[in-house]
PDB file of C-alpha atoms in Angstrom:
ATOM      1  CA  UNK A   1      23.770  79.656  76.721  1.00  0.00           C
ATOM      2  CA  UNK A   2      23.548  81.791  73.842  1.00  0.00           C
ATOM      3  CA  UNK A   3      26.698  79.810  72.012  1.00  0.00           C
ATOM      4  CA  UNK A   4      24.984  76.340  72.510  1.00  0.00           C
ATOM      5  CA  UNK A   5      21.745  78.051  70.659  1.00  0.00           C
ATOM      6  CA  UNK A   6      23.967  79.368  68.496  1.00  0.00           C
ATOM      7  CA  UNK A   7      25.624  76.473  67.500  1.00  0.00           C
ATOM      8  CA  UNK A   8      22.602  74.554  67.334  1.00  0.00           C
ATOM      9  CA  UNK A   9      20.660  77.513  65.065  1.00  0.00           C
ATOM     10  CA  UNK A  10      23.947  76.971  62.608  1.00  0.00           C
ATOM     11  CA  UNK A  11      23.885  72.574  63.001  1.00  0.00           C
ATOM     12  CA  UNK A  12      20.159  72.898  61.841  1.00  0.00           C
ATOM     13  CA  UNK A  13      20.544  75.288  59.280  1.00  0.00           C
ATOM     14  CA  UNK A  14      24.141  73.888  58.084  1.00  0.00           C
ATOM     15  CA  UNK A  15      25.661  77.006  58.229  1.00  0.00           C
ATOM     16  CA  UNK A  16      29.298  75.972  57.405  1.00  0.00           C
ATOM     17  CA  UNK A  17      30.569  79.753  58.329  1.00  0.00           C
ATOM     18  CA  UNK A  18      29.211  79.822  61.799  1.00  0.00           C
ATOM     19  CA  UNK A  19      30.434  76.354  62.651  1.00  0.00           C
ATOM     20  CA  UNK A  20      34.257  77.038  61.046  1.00  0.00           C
ATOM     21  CA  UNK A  21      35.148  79.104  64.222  1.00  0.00           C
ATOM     22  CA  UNK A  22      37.741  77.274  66.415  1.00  0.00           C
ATOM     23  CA  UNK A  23      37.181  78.388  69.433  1.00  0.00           C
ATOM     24  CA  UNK A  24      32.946  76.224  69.534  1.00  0.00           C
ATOM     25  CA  UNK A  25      34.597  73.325  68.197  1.00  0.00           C
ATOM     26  CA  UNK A  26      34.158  71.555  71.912  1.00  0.00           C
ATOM     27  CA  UNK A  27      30.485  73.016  71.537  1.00  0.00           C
ATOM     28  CA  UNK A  28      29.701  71.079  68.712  1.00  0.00           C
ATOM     29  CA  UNK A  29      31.423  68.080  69.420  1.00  0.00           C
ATOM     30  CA  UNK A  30      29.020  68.150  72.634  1.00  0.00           C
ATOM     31  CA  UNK A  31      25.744  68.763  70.652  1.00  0.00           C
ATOM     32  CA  UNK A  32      26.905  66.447  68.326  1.00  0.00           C
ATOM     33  CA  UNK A  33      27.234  63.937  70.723  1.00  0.00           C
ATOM     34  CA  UNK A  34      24.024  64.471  72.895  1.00  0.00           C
ATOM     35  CA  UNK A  35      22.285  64.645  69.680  1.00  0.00           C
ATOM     36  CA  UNK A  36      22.895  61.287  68.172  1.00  0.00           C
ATOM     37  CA  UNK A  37      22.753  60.118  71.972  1.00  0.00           C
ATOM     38  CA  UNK A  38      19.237  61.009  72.102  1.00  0.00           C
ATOM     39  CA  UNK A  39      18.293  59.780  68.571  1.00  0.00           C
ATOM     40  CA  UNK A  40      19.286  56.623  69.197  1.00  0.00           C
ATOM     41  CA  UNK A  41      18.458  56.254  73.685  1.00  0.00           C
ATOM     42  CA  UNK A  42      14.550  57.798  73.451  1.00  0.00           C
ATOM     43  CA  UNK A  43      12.160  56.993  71.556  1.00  0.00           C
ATOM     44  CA  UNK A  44      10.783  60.718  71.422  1.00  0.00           C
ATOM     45  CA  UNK A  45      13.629  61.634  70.497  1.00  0.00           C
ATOM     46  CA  UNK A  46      13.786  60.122  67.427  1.00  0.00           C
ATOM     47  CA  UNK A  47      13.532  62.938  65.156  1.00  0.00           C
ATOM     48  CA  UNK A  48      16.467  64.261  65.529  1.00  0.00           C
ATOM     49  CA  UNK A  49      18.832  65.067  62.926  1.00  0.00           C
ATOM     50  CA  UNK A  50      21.126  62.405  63.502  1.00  0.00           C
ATOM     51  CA  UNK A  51      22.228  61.062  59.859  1.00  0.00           C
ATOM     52  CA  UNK A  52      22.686  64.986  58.560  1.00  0.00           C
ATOM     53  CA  UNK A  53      24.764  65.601  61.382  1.00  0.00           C
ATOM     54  CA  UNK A  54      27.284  62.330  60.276  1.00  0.00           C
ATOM     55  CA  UNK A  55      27.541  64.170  56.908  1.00  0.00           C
ATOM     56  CA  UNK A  56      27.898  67.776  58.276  1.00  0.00           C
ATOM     57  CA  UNK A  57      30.680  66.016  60.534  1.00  0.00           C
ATOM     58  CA  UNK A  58      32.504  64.462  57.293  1.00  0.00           C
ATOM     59  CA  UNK A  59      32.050  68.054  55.535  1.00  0.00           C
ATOM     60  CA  UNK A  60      33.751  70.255  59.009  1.00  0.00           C
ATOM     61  CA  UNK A  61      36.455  67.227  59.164  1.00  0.00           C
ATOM     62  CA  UNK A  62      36.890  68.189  55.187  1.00  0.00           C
ATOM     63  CA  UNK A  63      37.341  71.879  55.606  1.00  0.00           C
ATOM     64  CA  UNK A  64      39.600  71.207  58.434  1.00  0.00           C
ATOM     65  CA  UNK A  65      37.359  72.632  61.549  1.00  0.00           C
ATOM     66  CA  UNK A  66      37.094  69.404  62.975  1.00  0.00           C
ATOM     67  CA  UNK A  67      39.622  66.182  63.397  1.00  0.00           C
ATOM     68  CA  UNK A  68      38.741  62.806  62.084  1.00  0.00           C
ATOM     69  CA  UNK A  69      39.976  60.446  64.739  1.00  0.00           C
ATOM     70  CA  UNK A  70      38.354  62.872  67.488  1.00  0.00           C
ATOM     71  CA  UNK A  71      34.911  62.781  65.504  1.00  0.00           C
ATOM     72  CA  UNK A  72      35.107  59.584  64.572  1.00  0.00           C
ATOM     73  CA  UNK A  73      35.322  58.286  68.882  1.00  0.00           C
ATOM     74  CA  UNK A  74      33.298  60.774  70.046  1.00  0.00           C
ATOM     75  CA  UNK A  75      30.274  60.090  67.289  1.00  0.00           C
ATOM     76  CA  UNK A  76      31.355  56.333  68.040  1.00  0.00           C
ATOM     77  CA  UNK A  77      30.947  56.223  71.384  1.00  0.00           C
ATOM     78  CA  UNK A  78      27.698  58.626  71.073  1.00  0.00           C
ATOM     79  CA  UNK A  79      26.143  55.818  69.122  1.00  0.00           C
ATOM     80  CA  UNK A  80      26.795  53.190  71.358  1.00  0.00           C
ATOM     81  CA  UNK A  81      25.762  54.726  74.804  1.00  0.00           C
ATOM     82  CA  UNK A  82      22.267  55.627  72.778  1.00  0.00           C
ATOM     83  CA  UNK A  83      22.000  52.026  71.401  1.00  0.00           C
ATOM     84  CA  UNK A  84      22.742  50.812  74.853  1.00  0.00           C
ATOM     85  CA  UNK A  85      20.229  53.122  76.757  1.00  0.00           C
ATOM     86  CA  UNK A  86      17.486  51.905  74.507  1.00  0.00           C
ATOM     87  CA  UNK A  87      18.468  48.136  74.931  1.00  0.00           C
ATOM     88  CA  UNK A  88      18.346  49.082  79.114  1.00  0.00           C
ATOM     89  CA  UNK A  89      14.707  50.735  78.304  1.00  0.00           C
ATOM     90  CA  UNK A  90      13.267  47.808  76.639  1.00  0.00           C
ATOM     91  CA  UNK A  91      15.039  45.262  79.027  1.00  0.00           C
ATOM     92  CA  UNK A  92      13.288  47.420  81.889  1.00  0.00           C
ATOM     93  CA  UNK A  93       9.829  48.127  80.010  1.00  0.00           C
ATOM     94  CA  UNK A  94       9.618  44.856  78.236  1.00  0.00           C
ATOM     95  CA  UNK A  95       7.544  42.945  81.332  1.00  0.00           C
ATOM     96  CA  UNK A  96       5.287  45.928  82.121  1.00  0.00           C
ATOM     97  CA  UNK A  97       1.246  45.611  82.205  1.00  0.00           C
ATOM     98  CA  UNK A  98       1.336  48.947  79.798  1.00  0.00           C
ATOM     99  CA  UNK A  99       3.552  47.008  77.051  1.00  0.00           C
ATOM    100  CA  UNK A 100       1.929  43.946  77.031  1.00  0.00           C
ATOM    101  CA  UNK A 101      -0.903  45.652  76.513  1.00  0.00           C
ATOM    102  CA  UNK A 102      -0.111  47.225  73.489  1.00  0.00           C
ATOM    103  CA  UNK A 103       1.805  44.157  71.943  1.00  0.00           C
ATOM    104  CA  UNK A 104      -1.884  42.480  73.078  1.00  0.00           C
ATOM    105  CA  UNK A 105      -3.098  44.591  70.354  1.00  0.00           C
ATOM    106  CA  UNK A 106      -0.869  43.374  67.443  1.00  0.00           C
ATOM    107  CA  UNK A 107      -1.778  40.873  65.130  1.00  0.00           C
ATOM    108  CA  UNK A 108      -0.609  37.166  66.789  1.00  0.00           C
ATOM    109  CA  UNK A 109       1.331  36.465  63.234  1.00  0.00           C
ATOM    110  CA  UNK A 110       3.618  39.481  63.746  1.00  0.00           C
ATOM    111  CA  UNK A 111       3.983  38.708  67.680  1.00  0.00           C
ATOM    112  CA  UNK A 112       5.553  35.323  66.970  1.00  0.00           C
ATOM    113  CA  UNK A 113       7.603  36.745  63.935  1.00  0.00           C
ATOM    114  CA  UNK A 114       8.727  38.990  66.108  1.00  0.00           C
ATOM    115  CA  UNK A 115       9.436  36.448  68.876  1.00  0.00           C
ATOM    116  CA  UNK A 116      11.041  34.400  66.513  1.00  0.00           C
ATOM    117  CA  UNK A 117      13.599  36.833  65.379  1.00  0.00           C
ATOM    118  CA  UNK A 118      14.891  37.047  69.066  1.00  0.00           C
TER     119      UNK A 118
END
């Protein structure tokens, strides 16, 4: 446990040092993954450092800690499963009493612009 905080201490910080050790590579591959998972699948989560990590990904593929065609799936795929888990949460929360309650509260102009669009 103390590796993943760790790794995550040296992601947020962009400590290149920390994260050049080849043995955490699968480490930050993972964190990498669950965080642009979560950045793009919850709302809450939305926070997240997602578009730093895509550049601290390019700089550990430069310096040769990471591999690009590795990075490149694994980010990839990240992505997608995140995109799709937030398509599945509106599909599923679209209908309830709770949203339609707050889109009741938008202006009717942006409603149907919004309709409109999809």
């Amino acid at each position: 446990m103390a590796v993943i905080q760790d790794i995550i201490a040296a992601l947020w910080q962009h400590d290149f040092a920390a994260l050049a050790d080849p043995h955490i590579v699968s480490v930050v591959y993972f964190v990498m993954f669950a965080t642009l998972f979560l950045e793009n699948g919850l709302l809450p989560a939305s926070f997240l450092p997602g578009d730093s990590l895509l550049i601290l990904a390019g700089a550990l593929i430069a310096q040769g800690v990471m591999d690009f065609l590795p990075t490149i799936a694994i980010l990839t795929a990240a992505a997608s499963l995140g995109c799709w888990l937030s398509y599945i949460q509106g599909r599923w929360l679209g209908n309830t009493k709770t949203v339609k309650g707050w889109l009741a509260q938008l202006p009717a102009k942006y409603h149907q612009r919004a309709t409109c669009m999809f």
